[in-house]
PDB file of N, CA and C in Angstrom:
ATOM      1  N   MET A   1      -5.019  19.150 -17.536  1.00  0.00           N
ATOM      2  CA  MET A   1      -6.020  19.934 -18.210  1.00  0.00           C
ATOM      3  C   MET A   1      -7.222  20.081 -17.297  1.00  0.00           C
ATOM      4  N   SER A   2      -7.897  21.167 -17.406  1.00  0.00           N
ATOM      5  CA  SER A   2      -9.070  21.442 -16.591  1.00  0.00           C
ATOM      6  C   SER A   2     -10.162  20.431 -16.881  1.00  0.00           C
ATOM      7  N   ARG A   3     -10.873  20.026 -15.835  1.00  0.00           N
ATOM      8  CA  ARG A   3     -11.970  19.078 -16.021  1.00  0.00           C
ATOM      9  C   ARG A   3     -13.064  19.670 -16.885  1.00  0.00           C
ATOM     10  N   ASN A   4     -13.183  20.970 -16.920  1.00  0.00           N
ATOM     11  CA  ASN A   4     -14.243  21.635 -17.663  1.00  0.00           C
ATOM     12  C   ASN A   4     -13.924  21.801 -19.138  1.00  0.00           C
ATOM     13  N   ALA A   5     -12.738  21.462 -19.561  1.00  0.00           N
ATOM     14  CA  ALA A   5     -12.346  21.646 -20.952  1.00  0.00           C
ATOM     15  C   ALA A   5     -12.296  20.298 -21.651  1.00  0.00           C
ATOM     16  N   PRO A   6     -13.305  19.995 -22.464  1.00  0.00           N
ATOM     17  CA  PRO A   6     -13.272  18.734 -23.213  1.00  0.00           C
ATOM     18  C   PRO A   6     -12.056  18.684 -24.135  1.00  0.00           C
ATOM     19  N   ALA A   7     -11.672  17.469 -24.521  1.00  0.00           N
ATOM     20  CA  ALA A   7     -10.476  17.284 -25.343  1.00  0.00           C
ATOM     21  C   ALA A   7     -10.553  18.073 -26.643  1.00  0.00           C
ATOM     22  N   ILE A   8     -11.719  18.125 -27.258  1.00  0.00           N
ATOM     23  CA  ILE A   8     -11.851  18.846 -28.527  1.00  0.00           C
ATOM     24  C   ILE A   8     -11.568  20.331 -28.335  1.00  0.00           C
ATOM     25  N   ASP A   9     -12.008  20.904 -27.221  1.00  0.00           N
ATOM     26  CA  ASP A   9     -11.727  22.310 -26.948  1.00  0.00           C
ATOM     27  C   ASP A   9     -10.234  22.527 -26.720  1.00  0.00           C
ATOM     28  N   ALA A  10      -9.582  21.566 -26.095  1.00  0.00           N
ATOM     29  CA  ALA A  10      -8.143  21.679 -25.860  1.00  0.00           C
ATOM     30  C   ALA A  10      -7.392  21.663 -27.188  1.00  0.00           C
ATOM     31  N   GLN A  11      -7.817  20.813 -28.107  1.00  0.00           N
ATOM     32  CA  GLN A  11      -7.172  20.765 -29.420  1.00  0.00           C
ATOM     33  C   GLN A  11      -7.408  22.056 -30.191  1.00  0.00           C
ATOM     34  N   ARG A  12      -8.621  22.557 -30.124  1.00  0.00           N
ATOM     35  CA  ARG A  12      -8.949  23.808 -30.811  1.00  0.00           C
ATOM     36  C   ARG A  12      -8.145  24.964 -30.216  1.00  0.00           C
ATOM     37  N   LEU A  13      -8.065  25.010 -28.892  1.00  0.00           N
ATOM     38  CA  LEU A  13      -7.305  26.068 -28.233  1.00  0.00           C
ATOM     39  C   LEU A  13      -5.832  26.002 -28.624  1.00  0.00           C
ATOM     40  N   SER A  14      -5.297  24.811 -28.735  1.00  0.00           N
ATOM     41  CA  SER A  14      -3.905  24.649 -29.147  1.00  0.00           C
ATOM     42  C   SER A  14      -3.676  25.252 -30.530  1.00  0.00           C
ATOM     43  N   LEU A  15      -4.588  25.010 -31.449  1.00  0.00           N
ATOM     44  CA  LEU A  15      -4.477  25.577 -32.796  1.00  0.00           C
ATOM     45  C   LEU A  15      -4.591  27.100 -32.768  1.00  0.00           C
ATOM     46  N   ILE A  16      -5.511  27.604 -31.972  1.00  0.00           N
ATOM     47  CA  ILE A  16      -5.699  29.054 -31.862  1.00  0.00           C
ATOM     48  C   ILE A  16      -4.441  29.713 -31.303  1.00  0.00           C
ATOM     49  N   LEU A  17      -3.882  29.125 -30.249  1.00  0.00           N
ATOM     50  CA  LEU A  17      -2.675  29.700 -29.643  1.00  0.00           C
ATOM     51  C   LEU A  17      -1.489  29.640 -30.603  1.00  0.00           C
ATOM     52  N   ASN A  18      -1.433  28.598 -31.435  1.00  0.00           N
ATOM     53  CA  ASN A  18      -0.406  28.548 -32.484  1.00  0.00           C
ATOM     54  C   ASN A  18      -0.596  29.699 -33.461  1.00  0.00           C
ATOM     55  N   ASP A  19      -1.827  29.887 -33.928  1.00  0.00           N
ATOM     56  CA  ASP A  19      -2.114  30.960 -34.887  1.00  0.00           C
ATOM     57  C   ASP A  19      -1.780  32.330 -34.313  1.00  0.00           C
ATOM     58  N   LEU A  20      -2.029  32.519 -33.031  1.00  0.00           N
ATOM     59  CA  LEU A  20      -1.760  33.802 -32.385  1.00  0.00           C
ATOM     60  C   LEU A  20      -0.298  33.956 -31.959  1.00  0.00           C
ATOM     61  N   ARG A  21       0.480  32.900 -32.158  1.00  0.00           N
ATOM     62  CA  ARG A  21       1.891  32.893 -31.771  1.00  0.00           C
ATOM     63  C   ARG A  21       2.066  33.182 -30.271  1.00  0.00           C
ATOM     64  N   LEU A  22       1.423  32.339 -29.488  1.00  0.00           N
ATOM     65  CA  LEU A  22       1.508  32.434 -28.024  1.00  0.00           C
ATOM     66  C   LEU A  22       2.015  31.101 -27.464  1.00  0.00           C
ATOM     67  N   PRO A  23       3.280  30.765 -27.733  1.00  0.00           N
ATOM     68  CA  PRO A  23       3.784  29.447 -27.341  1.00  0.00           C
ATOM     69  C   PRO A  23       3.846  29.213 -25.838  1.00  0.00           C
ATOM     70  N   ALA A  24       4.156  30.238 -25.067  1.00  0.00           N
ATOM     71  CA  ALA A  24       4.253  30.049 -23.615  1.00  0.00           C
ATOM     72  C   ALA A  24       2.879  29.755 -23.022  1.00  0.00           C
ATOM     73  N   ILE A  25       1.870  30.471 -23.479  1.00  0.00           N
ATOM     74  CA  ILE A  25       0.510  30.211 -22.989  1.00  0.00           C
ATOM     75  C   ILE A  25       0.073  28.820 -23.407  1.00  0.00           C
ATOM     76  N   LYS A  26       0.424  28.414 -24.620  1.00  0.00           N
ATOM     77  CA  LYS A  26       0.054  27.081 -25.100  1.00  0.00           C
ATOM     78  C   LYS A  26       0.607  25.990 -24.181  1.00  0.00           C
ATOM     79  N   LEU A  27       1.817  26.184 -23.697  1.00  0.00           N
ATOM     80  CA  LEU A  27       2.429  25.177 -22.828  1.00  0.00           C
ATOM     81  C   LEU A  27       1.856  25.176 -21.413  1.00  0.00           C
ATOM     82  N   ILE A  28       1.507  26.343 -20.894  1.00  0.00           N
ATOM     83  CA  ILE A  28       1.184  26.455 -19.470  1.00  0.00           C
ATOM     84  C   ILE A  28      -0.309  26.482 -19.172  1.00  0.00           C
ATOM     85  N   TRP A  29      -1.170  26.712 -20.161  1.00  0.00           N
ATOM     86  CA  TRP A  29      -2.580  26.924 -19.847  1.00  0.00           C
ATOM     87  C   TRP A  29      -3.237  25.755 -19.118  1.00  0.00           C
ATOM     88  N   PRO A  30      -2.911  24.489 -19.417  1.00  0.00           N
ATOM     89  CA  PRO A  30      -3.590  23.423 -18.655  1.00  0.00           C
ATOM     90  C   PRO A  30      -3.324  23.506 -17.148  1.00  0.00           C
ATOM     91  N   ASP A  31      -2.081  23.767 -16.775  1.00  0.00           N
ATOM     92  CA  ASP A  31      -1.741  23.884 -15.351  1.00  0.00           C
ATOM     93  C   ASP A  31      -2.415  25.096 -14.714  1.00  0.00           C
ATOM     94  N   PHE A  32      -2.387  26.220 -15.431  1.00  0.00           N
ATOM     95  CA  PHE A  32      -2.986  27.437 -14.887  1.00  0.00           C
ATOM     96  C   PHE A  32      -4.498  27.301 -14.744  1.00  0.00           C
ATOM     97  N   THR A  33      -5.165  26.673 -15.723  1.00  0.00           N
ATOM     98  CA  THR A  33      -6.624  26.544 -15.622  1.00  0.00           C
ATOM     99  C   THR A  33      -7.012  25.588 -14.499  1.00  0.00           C
ATOM    100  N   THR A  34      -6.230  24.539 -14.308  1.00  0.00           N
ATOM    101  CA  THR A  34      -6.503  23.624 -13.198  1.00  0.00           C
ATOM    102  C   THR A  34      -6.379  24.357 -11.868  1.00  0.00           C
ATOM    103  N   ARG A  35      -5.313  25.130 -11.734  1.00  0.00           N
ATOM    104  CA  ARG A  35      -5.114  25.906 -10.501  1.00  0.00           C
ATOM    105  C   ARG A  35      -6.229  26.933 -10.321  1.00  0.00           C
ATOM    106  N   ALA A  36      -6.596  27.599 -11.414  1.00  0.00           N
ATOM    107  CA  ALA A  36      -7.661  28.607 -11.345  1.00  0.00           C
ATOM    108  C   ALA A  36      -8.981  27.974 -10.914  1.00  0.00           C
ATOM    109  N   ASP A  37      -9.273  26.782 -11.430  1.00  0.00           N
ATOM    110  CA  ASP A  37     -10.499  26.081 -11.028  1.00  0.00           C
ATOM    111  C   ASP A  37     -10.470  25.743  -9.540  1.00  0.00           C
ATOM    112  N   LYS A  38      -9.329  25.232  -9.071  1.00  0.00           N
ATOM    113  CA  LYS A  38      -9.213  24.840  -7.664  1.00  0.00           C
ATOM    114  C   LYS A  38      -9.313  26.032  -6.721  1.00  0.00           C
ATOM    115  N   GLU A  39      -8.706  27.160  -7.128  1.00  0.00           N
ATOM    116  CA  GLU A  39      -8.642  28.325  -6.248  1.00  0.00           C
ATOM    117  C   GLU A  39      -9.736  29.352  -6.516  1.00  0.00           C
ATOM    118  N   GLY A  40     -10.586  29.089  -7.496  1.00  0.00           N
ATOM    119  CA  GLY A  40     -11.701  29.986  -7.772  1.00  0.00           C
ATOM    120  C   GLY A  40     -11.302  31.344  -8.323  1.00  0.00           C
ATOM    121  N   TRP A  41     -10.261  31.363  -9.168  1.00  0.00           N
ATOM    122  CA  TRP A  41      -9.820  32.627  -9.750  1.00  0.00           C
ATOM    123  C   TRP A  41     -10.900  33.199 -10.657  1.00  0.00           C
ATOM    124  N   PRO A  42     -11.077  34.515 -10.658  1.00  0.00           N
ATOM    125  CA  PRO A  42     -11.930  35.133 -11.677  1.00  0.00           C
ATOM    126  C   PRO A  42     -11.217  35.062 -13.035  1.00  0.00           C
ATOM    127  N   GLY A  43     -11.981  35.159 -14.097  1.00  0.00           N
ATOM    128  CA  GLY A  43     -11.417  35.060 -15.441  1.00  0.00           C
ATOM    129  C   GLY A  43     -10.307  36.059 -15.704  1.00  0.00           C
ATOM    130  N   ALA A  44     -10.475  37.279 -15.209  1.00  0.00           N
ATOM    131  CA  ALA A  44      -9.464  38.317 -15.438  1.00  0.00           C
ATOM    132  C   ALA A  44      -8.130  37.941 -14.797  1.00  0.00           C
ATOM    133  N   ARG A  45      -8.175  37.310 -13.633  1.00  0.00           N
ATOM    134  CA  ARG A  45      -6.923  36.913 -12.969  1.00  0.00           C
ATOM    135  C   ARG A  45      -6.224  35.820 -13.774  1.00  0.00           C
ATOM    136  N   LEU A  46      -6.992  34.859 -14.268  1.00  0.00           N
ATOM    137  CA  LEU A  46      -6.405  33.795 -15.080  1.00  0.00           C
ATOM    138  C   LEU A  46      -5.774  34.379 -16.335  1.00  0.00           C
ATOM    139  N   LEU A  47      -6.499  35.243 -17.016  1.00  0.00           N
ATOM    140  CA  LEU A  47      -5.976  35.847 -18.238  1.00  0.00           C
ATOM    141  C   LEU A  47      -4.718  36.662 -17.953  1.00  0.00           C
ATOM    142  N   ALA A  48      -4.716  37.417 -16.873  1.00  0.00           N
ATOM    143  CA  ALA A  48      -3.538  38.214 -16.509  1.00  0.00           C
ATOM    144  C   ALA A  48      -2.342  37.313 -16.211  1.00  0.00           C
ATOM    145  N   ALA A  49      -2.560  36.219 -15.496  1.00  0.00           N
ATOM    146  CA  ALA A  49      -1.465  35.300 -15.169  1.00  0.00           C
ATOM    147  C   ALA A  49      -0.879  34.685 -16.436  1.00  0.00           C
ATOM    148  N   LEU A  50      -1.742  34.282 -17.363  1.00  0.00           N
ATOM    149  CA  LEU A  50      -1.266  33.708 -18.620  1.00  0.00           C
ATOM    150  C   LEU A  50      -0.485  34.743 -19.433  1.00  0.00           C
ATOM    151  N   ALA A  51      -1.006  35.967 -19.510  1.00  0.00           N
ATOM    152  CA  ALA A  51      -0.335  37.022 -20.274  1.00  0.00           C
ATOM    153  C   ALA A  51       1.015  37.380 -19.651  1.00  0.00           C
ATOM    154  N   GLU A  52       1.072  37.454 -18.323  1.00  0.00           N
ATOM    155  CA  GLU A  52       2.337  37.757 -17.645  1.00  0.00           C
ATOM    156  C   GLU A  52       3.374  36.677 -17.925  1.00  0.00           C
ATOM    157  N   HIS A  53       2.932  35.431 -17.931  1.00  0.00           N
ATOM    158  CA  HIS A  53       3.845  34.326 -18.220  1.00  0.00           C
ATOM    159  C   HIS A  53       4.370  34.437 -19.658  1.00  0.00           C
ATOM    160  N   GLU A  54       3.496  34.743 -20.590  1.00  0.00           N
ATOM    161  CA  GLU A  54       3.907  34.890 -21.993  1.00  0.00           C
ATOM    162  C   GLU A  54       4.941  36.010 -22.130  1.00  0.00           C
ATOM    163  N   ILE A  55       4.702  37.136 -21.492  1.00  0.00           N
ATOM    164  CA  ILE A  55       5.635  38.267 -21.562  1.00  0.00           C
ATOM    165  C   ILE A  55       6.990  37.884 -20.975  1.00  0.00           C
ATOM    166  N   ALA A  56       6.986  37.215 -19.836  1.00  0.00           N
ATOM    167  CA  ALA A  56       8.244  36.810 -19.197  1.00  0.00           C
ATOM    168  C   ALA A  56       9.028  35.851 -20.090  1.00  0.00           C
ATOM    169  N   GLU A  57       8.334  34.911 -20.719  1.00  0.00           N
ATOM    170  CA  GLU A  57       9.011  33.960 -21.604  1.00  0.00           C
ATOM    171  C   GLU A  57       9.566  34.660 -22.838  1.00  0.00           C
ATOM    172  N   ARG A  58       8.824  35.606 -23.383  1.00  0.00           N
ATOM    173  CA  ARG A  58       9.329  36.357 -24.539  1.00  0.00           C
ATOM    174  C   ARG A  58      10.578  37.144 -24.168  1.00  0.00           C
ATOM    175  N   ASP A  59      10.559  37.763 -23.004  1.00  0.00           N
ATOM    176  CA  ASP A  59      11.738  38.503 -22.541  1.00  0.00           C
ATOM    177  C   ASP A  59      12.936  37.571 -22.390  1.00  0.00           C
ATOM    178  N   ARG A  60      12.708  36.406 -21.793  1.00  0.00           N
ATOM    179  CA  ARG A  60      13.790  35.437 -21.593  1.00  0.00           C
ATOM    180  C   ARG A  60      14.371  34.991 -22.931  1.00  0.00           C
ATOM    181  N   ARG A  61      13.500  34.649 -23.878  1.00  0.00           N
ATOM    182  CA  ARG A  61      13.974  34.204 -25.196  1.00  0.00           C
ATOM    183  C   ARG A  61      14.712  35.327 -25.931  1.00  0.00           C
ATOM    184  N   ARG A  62      14.222  36.570 -25.806  1.00  0.00           N
ATOM    185  CA  ARG A  62      14.860  37.711 -26.469  1.00  0.00           C
ATOM    186  C   ARG A  62      16.271  37.922 -25.921  1.00  0.00           C
ATOM    187  N   ILE A  63      16.411  37.871 -24.606  1.00  0.00           N
ATOM    188  CA  ILE A  63      17.727  38.058 -23.991  1.00  0.00           C
ATOM    189  C   ILE A  63      18.678  36.943 -24.422  1.00  0.00           C
ATOM    190  N   GLU A  64      18.198  35.706 -24.410  1.00  0.00           N
ATOM    191  CA  GLU A  64      19.049  34.595 -24.838  1.00  0.00           C
ATOM    192  C   GLU A  64      19.450  34.745 -26.303  1.00  0.00           C
ATOM    193  N   ARG A  65      18.514  35.168 -27.149  1.00  0.00           N
ATOM    194  CA  ARG A  65      18.812  35.364 -28.568  1.00  0.00           C
ATOM    195  C   ARG A  65      19.858  36.465 -28.752  1.00  0.00           C
ATOM    196  N   HIS A  66      19.691  37.573 -28.054  1.00  0.00           N
ATOM    197  CA  HIS A  66      20.640  38.681 -28.179  1.00  0.00           C
ATOM    198  C   HIS A  66      22.026  38.298 -27.652  1.00  0.00           C
ATOM    199  N   LEU A  67      22.063  37.538 -26.572  1.00  0.00           N
ATOM    200  CA  LEU A  67      23.363  37.078 -26.062  1.00  0.00           C
ATOM    201  C   LEU A  67      24.051  36.172 -27.074  1.00  0.00           C
ATOM    202  N   GLY A  68      23.268  35.311 -27.707  1.00  0.00           N
ATOM    203  CA  GLY A  68      23.838  34.440 -28.731  1.00  0.00           C
ATOM    204  C   GLY A  68      24.359  35.221 -29.918  1.00  0.00           C
ATOM    205  N   GLU A  69      23.607  36.233 -30.331  1.00  0.00           N
ATOM    206  CA  GLU A  69      24.024  37.067 -31.457  1.00  0.00           C
ATOM    207  C   GLU A  69      25.253  37.905 -31.112  1.00  0.00           C
ATOM    208  N   ALA A  70      25.413  38.256 -29.843  1.00  0.00           N
ATOM    209  CA  ALA A  70      26.548  39.077 -29.418  1.00  0.00           C
ATOM    210  C   ALA A  70      27.852  38.287 -29.424  1.00  0.00           C
ATOM    211  N   ARG A  71      27.743  36.973 -29.393  1.00  0.00           N
ATOM    212  CA  ARG A  71      28.911  36.084 -29.400  1.00  0.00           C
ATOM    213  C   ARG A  71      29.903  36.417 -28.287  1.00  0.00           C
ATOM    214  N   LEU A  72      29.359  36.654 -27.114  1.00  0.00           N
ATOM    215  CA  LEU A  72      30.204  36.900 -25.945  1.00  0.00           C
ATOM    216  C   LEU A  72      30.808  35.587 -25.473  1.00  0.00           C
ATOM    217  N   PRO A  73      31.930  35.650 -24.782  1.00  0.00           N
ATOM    218  CA  PRO A  73      32.462  34.419 -24.191  1.00  0.00           C
ATOM    219  C   PRO A  73      31.413  33.808 -23.251  1.00  0.00           C
ATOM    220  N   PRO A  74      31.317  32.480 -23.195  1.00  0.00           N
ATOM    221  CA  PRO A  74      30.279  31.827 -22.384  1.00  0.00           C
ATOM    222  C   PRO A  74      30.228  32.292 -20.936  1.00  0.00           C
ATOM    223  N   VAL A  75      31.379  32.572 -20.343  1.00  0.00           N
ATOM    224  CA  VAL A  75      31.405  33.000 -18.938  1.00  0.00           C
ATOM    225  C   VAL A  75      30.649  34.313 -18.768  1.00  0.00           C
ATOM    226  N   ILE A  76      30.848  35.237 -19.669  1.00  0.00           N
ATOM    227  CA  ILE A  76      30.171  36.532 -19.587  1.00  0.00           C
ATOM    228  C   ILE A  76      28.678  36.363 -19.833  1.00  0.00           C
ATOM    229  N   GLY A  77      28.327  35.556 -20.822  1.00  0.00           N
ATOM    230  CA  GLY A  77      26.915  35.313 -21.114  1.00  0.00           C
ATOM    231  C   GLY A  77      26.182  34.709 -19.929  1.00  0.00           C
ATOM    232  N   ARG A  78      26.796  33.726 -19.274  1.00  0.00           N
ATOM    233  CA  ARG A  78      26.169  33.111 -18.095  1.00  0.00           C
ATOM    234  C   ARG A  78      26.036  34.116 -16.962  1.00  0.00           C
ATOM    235  N   ALA A  79      27.044  34.968 -16.793  1.00  0.00           N
ATOM    236  CA  ALA A  79      26.989  35.989 -15.734  1.00  0.00           C
ATOM    237  C   ALA A  79      25.845  36.963 -15.993  1.00  0.00           C
ATOM    238  N   ILE A  80      25.646  37.339 -17.230  1.00  0.00           N
ATOM    239  CA  ILE A  80      24.546  38.246 -17.570  1.00  0.00           C
ATOM    240  C   ILE A  80      23.208  37.577 -17.293  1.00  0.00           C
ATOM    241  N   LEU A  81      23.067  36.313 -17.667  1.00  0.00           N
ATOM    242  CA  LEU A  81      21.820  35.592 -17.408  1.00  0.00           C
ATOM    243  C   LEU A  81      21.548  35.488 -15.912  1.00  0.00           C
ATOM    244  N   ARG A  82      22.575  35.185 -15.121  1.00  0.00           N
ATOM    245  CA  ARG A  82      22.391  35.090 -13.666  1.00  0.00           C
ATOM    246  C   ARG A  82      21.969  36.430 -13.087  1.00  0.00           C
ATOM    247  N   LYS A  83      22.622  37.492 -13.541  1.00  0.00           N
ATOM    248  CA  LYS A  83      22.319  38.827 -13.026  1.00  0.00           C
ATOM    249  C   LYS A  83      20.894  39.245 -13.369  1.00  0.00           C
ATOM    250  N   SER A  84      20.408  38.838 -14.543  1.00  0.00           N
ATOM    251  CA  SER A  84      19.054  39.211 -14.951  1.00  0.00           C
ATOM    252  C   SER A  84      18.003  38.264 -14.376  1.00  0.00           C
ATOM    253  N   GLY A  85      18.437  37.244 -13.647  1.00  0.00           N
ATOM    254  CA  GLY A  85      17.495  36.322 -13.011  1.00  0.00           C
ATOM    255  C   GLY A  85      16.967  35.248 -13.935  1.00  0.00           C
ATOM    256  N   LEU A  86      17.632  35.017 -15.041  1.00  0.00           N
ATOM    257  CA  LEU A  86      17.173  34.001 -15.982  1.00  0.00           C
ATOM    258  C   LEU A  86      17.940  32.764 -15.799  1.00  0.00           C
TER     259      LEU A  86
END
């Protein structure tokens, strides 16, 4: 967690991210904020990185869900995941 974020703010942020249904950001924000602090990222870059991560995770979960619903043989499902880079 970032040195600049007191524990109470981290707990509050966790609740906010739950309410907004942003699970990927909830998991990754401590690492991203630490990196942003070290590298001097502007706020917009940090926000963009978090949003891009959330979108990528949603895409990954959607593809996995659709593959499961399709009930394809496991070999085909794994091949599709490999081809899509997941």
